[in-house]
């Protein structure tokens, strides 16, 4: 699954949407963060199309990715980003410091384009669920599978304690390295919050993300914690960033502020349009405020997105 483990609905947002502008971390006011510079204060972004939009001749170059210059990417709080999971990434002109893309659906050539734009590539895959359409699906055993994910056909929770599951995930990390990914975004770690059919607990999730972090780091890959706010304190020292969905909607953002306190990004998404609408229309100023202004919001890298995670996005300011 490419969103939350449960198909959730909406938060709020709207104003300044622009496909060729760098997402700006939301703050407690409308002032602009110093970590990114928008190319324009305009409002329209284009949905994903069959051909890449041509960058303007006056468009500024993508900012240099923040963080450590060591082999392992260590992005700083406020790093700007874009996430596109519904299709192959076509447009790398968004003037951001990182792109979160589907690892299976994108080739090494796409990642080379991301790097040529001066950005880092975060490669998404589901580490906690079986997806029957993936190229390695046949490698899972029936004993590895738990209950079906609510609302996600073809997906089952995985027994993350299984040696076979872990071997498959290690192979996926090998694939991420071979494609040139700088980091990975392993989804569906939070089986403990769902009826998983496997008896998986928070302790199991902590053990699993720490295992994945060890394996990722051994390959020179940074790694993020996807959602799973209840285990932040147990894993934060082993991961480089957070990827969160809808913490503003559910009043959970305080769980993730530990990342920005350590100068690590919270790549934060809100979905104001719900499960049934994905278009290129802006959300309202009131929705933007609800999504972007909360205690500790300074330093969060917030995007307003369609639920299908296509190329459309809107900024906080």
Tab-separated table of C-alpha atoms in Angstrom:
chain	number	residue	atom	x	y	z
A	1	UNK	CA	0.000	0.000	0.000
A	2	UNK	CA	1.278	3.400	-0.896
A	3	UNK	CA	-0.406	5.510	1.765
A	4	UNK	CA	-1.281	4.752	5.379
A	5	UNK	CA	-2.059	1.253	6.404
A	6	UNK	CA	-5.676	2.302	6.639
A	7	UNK	CA	-7.246	4.389	3.934
A	8	UNK	CA	-7.674	7.568	5.946
A	9	UNK	CA	-9.336	10.677	4.965
A	10	UNK	CA	-8.464	14.130	5.021
A	11	UNK	CA	-6.826	16.963	6.828
A	12	UNK	CA	-6.911	20.473	5.690
A	13	UNK	CA	-5.046	22.789	3.517
A	14	UNK	CA	-4.804	25.234	0.567
A	15	UNK	CA	-3.076	28.381	-0.918
A	16	UNK	CA	0.162	28.459	-2.862
A	17	UNK	CA	0.298	25.333	-4.879
A	18	UNK	CA	2.928	25.107	-7.461
A	19	UNK	CA	4.446	22.202	-9.234
A	20	UNK	CA	7.729	23.900	-9.918
A	21	UNK	CA	8.235	25.319	-6.462
A	22	UNK	CA	10.143	23.845	-3.587
A	23	UNK	CA	7.932	22.618	-0.727
A	24	UNK	CA	8.503	24.874	2.247
A	25	UNK	CA	8.460	23.511	5.758
A	26	UNK	CA	5.447	24.771	7.641
A	27	UNK	CA	5.930	26.960	10.630
A	28	UNK	CA	3.806	28.384	13.387
A	29	UNK	CA	3.285	31.439	11.232
A	30	UNK	CA	3.254	32.108	7.500
A	31	UNK	CA	6.872	33.215	7.443
A	32	UNK	CA	9.143	31.389	5.021
A	33	UNK	CA	11.737	28.888	6.216
A	34	UNK	CA	15.322	29.584	5.310
A	35	UNK	CA	15.912	26.034	4.130
A	36	UNK	CA	14.161	26.404	0.781
A	37	UNK	CA	13.351	29.135	-1.670
A	38	UNK	CA	10.171	28.930	-3.741
A	39	UNK	CA	10.542	29.670	-7.396
A	40	UNK	CA	7.270	31.567	-7.344
A	41	UNK	CA	4.443	32.678	-5.117
A	42	UNK	CA	1.922	31.627	-7.692
A	43	UNK	CA	-0.764	29.085	-7.115
A	44	UNK	CA	-1.187	26.482	-9.825
A	45	UNK	CA	0.390	23.066	-10.128
A	46	UNK	CA	-0.112	20.644	-12.968
A	47	UNK	CA	-1.192	17.067	-12.487
A	48	UNK	CA	1.121	14.378	-13.760
A	49	UNK	CA	1.121	14.268	-17.541
A	50	UNK	CA	2.601	12.051	-20.193
A	51	UNK	CA	5.396	14.517	-20.918
A	52	UNK	CA	7.592	16.440	-18.532
A	53	UNK	CA	6.916	20.162	-18.249
A	54	UNK	CA	9.857	22.178	-19.502
A	55	UNK	CA	11.558	24.164	-16.724
A	56	UNK	CA	11.540	27.921	-17.146
A	57	UNK	CA	14.785	29.435	-18.301
A	58	UNK	CA	14.668	31.633	-15.202
A	59	UNK	CA	13.942	28.807	-12.781
A	60	UNK	CA	16.476	28.557	-9.986
A	61	UNK	CA	18.482	25.395	-9.525
A	62	UNK	CA	17.404	22.903	-6.863
A	63	UNK	CA	18.884	23.710	-3.465
A	64	UNK	CA	21.804	21.598	-2.377
A	65	UNK	CA	20.497	18.716	-0.241
A	66	UNK	CA	20.955	19.491	3.434
A	67	UNK	CA	22.694	17.365	6.012
A	68	UNK	CA	25.964	15.535	6.382
A	69	UNK	CA	28.434	15.196	3.520
A	70	UNK	CA	29.326	11.673	4.679
A	71	UNK	CA	28.516	8.620	2.557
A	72	UNK	CA	25.296	8.061	4.508
A	73	UNK	CA	22.798	10.821	3.720
A	74	UNK	CA	21.720	12.588	6.891
A	75	UNK	CA	19.177	15.239	5.907
A	76	UNK	CA	18.458	18.185	8.187
A	77	UNK	CA	15.091	19.257	9.557
A	78	UNK	CA	13.256	21.356	7.000
A	79	UNK	CA	14.606	19.516	3.955
A	80	UNK	CA	12.201	20.160	1.067
A	81	UNK	CA	10.687	17.249	-0.791
A	82	UNK	CA	8.142	15.841	-3.215
A	83	UNK	CA	6.481	12.407	-3.119
A	84	UNK	CA	5.021	10.632	-6.162
A	85	UNK	CA	3.936	7.014	-5.719
A	86	UNK	CA	1.030	6.553	-8.118
A	87	UNK	CA	3.215	6.361	-11.233
A	88	UNK	CA	6.765	6.598	-12.484
A	89	UNK	CA	8.283	9.980	-11.675
A	90	UNK	CA	8.353	12.097	-14.819
A	91	UNK	CA	9.044	15.616	-13.604
A	92	UNK	CA	12.227	16.362	-11.677
A	93	UNK	CA	11.913	20.140	-11.985
A	94	UNK	CA	10.089	20.729	-8.693
A	95	UNK	CA	13.144	22.458	-7.182
A	96	UNK	CA	13.229	20.279	-4.066
A	97	UNK	CA	15.983	18.558	-2.139
A	98	UNK	CA	14.509	15.041	-2.145
A	99	UNK	CA	12.015	12.903	-4.067
A	100	UNK	CA	10.192	9.952	-2.489
A	101	UNK	CA	9.394	7.486	-5.286
A	102	UNK	CA	8.303	3.870	-5.671
A	103	UNK	CA	11.403	1.689	-5.757
A	104	UNK	CA	9.882	-0.966	-8.027
A	105	UNK	CA	8.187	1.375	-10.479
A	106	UNK	CA	11.193	3.612	-11.137
A	107	UNK	CA	14.424	2.682	-12.878
A	108	UNK	CA	18.003	3.641	-12.155
A	109	UNK	CA	17.678	6.153	-15.001
A	110	UNK	CA	14.976	8.030	-13.082
A	111	UNK	CA	17.203	8.172	-10.028
A	112	UNK	CA	20.038	9.470	-12.185
A	113	UNK	CA	17.684	12.277	-13.301
A	114	UNK	CA	16.913	13.078	-9.654
A	115	UNK	CA	20.606	13.311	-8.890
A	116	UNK	CA	21.190	15.460	-11.963
A	117	UNK	CA	18.592	17.868	-10.554
A	118	UNK	CA	20.683	18.152	-7.381
A	119	UNK	CA	18.278	16.121	-5.247
A	120	UNK	CA	18.309	12.866	-3.301
A	121	UNK	CA	16.204	9.783	-4.054
A	122	UNK	CA	14.146	8.174	-1.276
A	123	UNK	CA	12.893	4.796	-2.464
A	124	UNK	CA	9.556	3.578	-1.159
A	125	UNK	CA	8.607	-0.053	-0.644
A	126	UNK	CA	6.241	-1.844	1.715
A	127	UNK	CA	8.270	-3.630	4.369
A	128	UNK	CA	5.293	-4.752	6.433
A	129	UNK	CA	2.826	-5.973	3.847
A	130	UNK	CA	2.689	-8.529	1.056
A	131	UNK	CA	1.608	-7.004	-2.266
A	132	UNK	CA	0.555	-9.595	-4.818
A	133	UNK	CA	1.621	-7.479	-7.820
A	134	UNK	CA	5.262	-7.029	-6.854
A	135	UNK	CA	7.944	-8.821	-8.863
A	136	UNK	CA	9.186	-10.733	-5.811
A	137	UNK	CA	5.723	-11.754	-4.533
A	138	UNK	CA	6.329	-15.450	-5.261
A	139	UNK	CA	9.162	-15.534	-2.735
A	140	UNK	CA	6.826	-15.131	0.232
A	141	UNK	CA	5.500	-18.250	1.942
A	142	UNK	CA	1.880	-18.694	2.997
A	143	UNK	CA	3.041	-18.794	6.619
A	144	UNK	CA	4.462	-15.290	6.180
A	145	UNK	CA	1.024	-13.787	5.507
A	146	UNK	CA	-1.473	-12.435	8.014
A	147	UNK	CA	-4.820	-10.753	7.547
A	148	UNK	CA	-5.714	-8.627	4.544
A	149	UNK	CA	-5.083	-4.910	4.981
A	150	UNK	CA	-8.382	-3.133	5.414
A	151	UNK	CA	-9.257	-1.377	2.164
A	152	UNK	CA	-6.248	-2.616	0.208
A	153	UNK	CA	-6.970	-5.489	-2.174
A	154	UNK	CA	-4.067	-7.840	-2.794
A	155	UNK	CA	-2.242	-6.904	0.417
A	156	UNK	CA	-1.680	-8.878	3.594
A	157	UNK	CA	0.199	-8.091	6.747
A	158	UNK	CA	3.574	-9.812	6.901
A	159	UNK	CA	5.124	-11.739	9.752
A	160	UNK	CA	8.077	-9.402	10.207
A	161	UNK	CA	9.722	-11.914	12.551
A	162	UNK	CA	9.999	-14.440	9.707
A	163	UNK	CA	13.537	-15.144	8.514
A	164	UNK	CA	12.166	-15.493	4.992
A	165	UNK	CA	10.467	-12.083	5.106
A	166	UNK	CA	13.644	-10.476	6.392
A	167	UNK	CA	15.713	-12.103	3.657
A	168	UNK	CA	13.318	-10.716	1.024
A	169	UNK	CA	13.581	-7.249	2.544
A	170	UNK	CA	17.373	-7.483	2.565
A	171	UNK	CA	17.186	-8.282	-1.149
A	172	UNK	CA	14.979	-5.226	-1.638
A	173	UNK	CA	17.607	-3.099	0.054
A	174	UNK	CA	20.152	-4.575	-2.354
A	175	UNK	CA	17.877	-3.481	-5.199
A	176	UNK	CA	17.611	0.023	-3.747
A	177	UNK	CA	21.389	0.263	-3.577
A	178	UNK	CA	21.827	-1.054	-7.122
A	179	UNK	CA	19.412	1.574	-8.483
A	180	UNK	CA	21.280	4.393	-6.761
A	181	UNK	CA	18.743	5.240	-4.037
A	182	UNK	CA	20.055	7.460	-1.270
A	183	UNK	CA	17.470	6.346	1.288
A	184	UNK	CA	14.511	4.036	1.768
A	185	UNK	CA	10.961	4.644	2.996
A	186	UNK	CA	9.723	1.272	4.329
A	187	UNK	CA	5.947	1.363	4.768
A	188	UNK	CA	3.485	-0.544	6.967
A	189	UNK	CA	5.661	-0.946	10.029
A	190	UNK	CA	2.683	-0.316	12.321
A	191	UNK	CA	0.920	-3.687	12.179
A	192	UNK	CA	0.543	-3.467	15.962
A	193	UNK	CA	-2.106	-0.756	15.441
A	194	UNK	CA	-4.146	-3.032	13.179
A	195	UNK	CA	-5.848	-6.404	13.224
A	196	UNK	CA	-2.878	-8.146	11.644
A	197	UNK	CA	-3.686	-11.809	12.383
A	198	UNK	CA	-0.099	-12.462	13.429
A	199	UNK	CA	-0.037	-11.151	16.985
A	200	UNK	CA	2.520	-8.492	16.057
A	201	UNK	CA	3.285	-5.981	18.812
A	202	UNK	CA	5.080	-2.657	19.235
A	203	UNK	CA	8.116	-4.584	20.457
A	204	UNK	CA	8.110	-6.521	17.194
A	205	UNK	CA	7.911	-3.270	15.208
A	206	UNK	CA	10.841	-1.793	17.130
A	207	UNK	CA	12.934	-4.904	16.515
A	208	UNK	CA	12.015	-4.900	12.828
A	209	UNK	CA	12.763	-1.250	12.072
A	210	UNK	CA	16.067	-1.550	13.911
A	211	UNK	CA	16.873	-4.627	11.811
A	212	UNK	CA	16.009	-2.738	8.615
A	213	UNK	CA	18.085	0.240	9.743
A	214	UNK	CA	21.115	-1.956	10.351
A	215	UNK	CA	20.754	-3.571	6.943
A	216	UNK	CA	20.152	-0.251	5.172
A	217	UNK	CA	23.131	1.433	6.799
A	218	UNK	CA	25.361	-1.502	5.862
A	219	UNK	CA	24.494	-0.669	2.252
A	220	UNK	CA	25.074	3.068	2.626
A	221	UNK	CA	21.340	3.824	2.626
A	222	UNK	CA	19.585	6.231	4.968
A	223	UNK	CA	16.224	5.044	6.293
A	224	UNK	CA	13.046	6.637	7.617
A	225	UNK	CA	10.362	5.648	10.097
A	226	UNK	CA	6.934	5.593	8.420
A	227	UNK	CA	4.177	6.789	10.766
A	228	UNK	CA	4.395	4.584	13.927
A	229	UNK	CA	4.539	7.526	16.309
A	230	UNK	CA	4.306	5.305	19.386
A	231	UNK	CA	7.771	3.840	18.802
A	232	UNK	CA	9.672	7.012	17.885
A	233	UNK	CA	11.679	7.134	21.113
A	234	UNK	CA	12.832	3.520	20.633
A	235	UNK	CA	14.139	3.915	17.078
A	236	UNK	CA	14.916	7.588	16.466
A	237	UNK	CA	18.659	7.175	16.949
A	238	UNK	CA	18.750	4.485	14.262
A	239	UNK	CA	16.818	6.321	11.535
A	240	UNK	CA	17.563	9.511	9.635
A	241	UNK	CA	14.060	10.927	9.124
A	242	UNK	CA	10.332	10.424	9.612
A	243	UNK	CA	7.681	10.087	6.916
A	244	UNK	CA	4.300	10.899	8.419
A	245	UNK	CA	0.771	11.015	7.103
A	246	UNK	CA	-1.966	13.097	8.712
A	247	UNK	CA	-0.496	13.848	12.112
A	248	UNK	CA	-2.188	17.265	12.000
A	249	UNK	CA	-5.562	15.697	11.240
A	250	UNK	CA	-5.260	13.293	14.154
A	251	UNK	CA	-3.484	15.675	16.564
A	252	UNK	CA	-0.415	13.433	16.706
A	253	UNK	CA	2.340	15.725	15.464
A	254	UNK	CA	3.856	16.072	18.930
A	255	UNK	CA	4.909	12.416	18.614
A	256	UNK	CA	7.187	13.353	15.709
A	257	UNK	CA	8.652	16.623	16.999
A	258	UNK	CA	11.461	14.572	18.543
A	259	UNK	CA	12.864	14.310	15.016
A	260	UNK	CA	13.098	18.051	14.424
A	261	UNK	CA	14.534	18.452	17.937
A	262	UNK	CA	17.412	16.285	16.702
A	263	UNK	CA	17.607	18.238	13.411
A	264	UNK	CA	16.084	15.343	11.463
A	265	UNK	CA	13.276	15.927	8.948
A	266	UNK	CA	9.639	15.064	9.376
A	267	UNK	CA	8.448	14.571	5.808
A	268	UNK	CA	4.800	15.305	6.547
A	269	UNK	CA	1.746	14.806	4.302
A	270	UNK	CA	-1.855	15.900	4.761
A	271	UNK	CA	-4.748	14.806	2.525
A	272	UNK	CA	-7.508	17.445	2.659
A	273	UNK	CA	-9.534	16.194	-0.301
A	274	UNK	CA	-10.453	12.770	1.065
A	275	UNK	CA	-10.403	9.311	-0.469
A	276	UNK	CA	-12.505	10.068	-3.508
A	277	UNK	CA	-11.035	13.244	-4.963
A	278	UNK	CA	-7.688	13.772	-6.645
A	279	UNK	CA	-7.434	16.903	-8.758
A	280	UNK	CA	-5.328	20.010	-9.294
A	281	UNK	CA	-7.536	22.418	-7.322
A	282	UNK	CA	-6.187	24.331	-4.336
A	283	UNK	CA	-7.608	23.726	-0.902
A	284	UNK	CA	-8.732	26.669	1.199
A	285	UNK	CA	-6.643	28.951	3.369
A	286	UNK	CA	-8.459	27.609	6.424
A	287	UNK	CA	-7.533	24.058	5.442
A	288	UNK	CA	-3.924	25.080	4.946
A	289	UNK	CA	-3.807	26.592	8.411
A	290	UNK	CA	-5.267	23.470	9.983
A	291	UNK	CA	-2.714	21.266	8.231
A	292	UNK	CA	0.341	23.457	8.634
A	293	UNK	CA	0.095	25.349	11.919
A	294	UNK	CA	0.368	23.270	15.074
A	295	UNK	CA	2.611	23.125	18.110
A	296	UNK	CA	6.092	22.257	16.897
A	297	UNK	CA	5.237	22.693	13.227
A	298	UNK	CA	8.331	24.798	12.638
A	299	UNK	CA	10.815	22.549	10.899
A	300	UNK	CA	8.266	20.065	9.554
A	301	UNK	CA	8.487	19.516	5.791
A	302	UNK	CA	4.765	19.591	5.058
A	303	UNK	CA	3.089	18.838	1.734
A	304	UNK	CA	-0.605	18.942	0.890
A	305	UNK	CA	-1.257	16.041	-1.483
A	306	UNK	CA	-3.968	14.137	-3.284
A	307	UNK	CA	-4.721	10.806	-1.635
A	308	UNK	CA	-3.379	8.932	-4.680
A	309	UNK	CA	0.014	10.615	-4.278
A	310	UNK	CA	0.276	11.797	-7.849
A	311	UNK	CA	2.490	14.735	-8.809
A	312	UNK	CA	0.140	17.491	-7.561
A	313	UNK	CA	1.089	19.253	-4.354
A	314	UNK	CA	0.355	22.448	-2.470
A	315	UNK	CA	2.595	24.277	-0.028
A	316	UNK	CA	1.946	25.741	3.381
A	317	UNK	CA	2.884	29.238	2.247
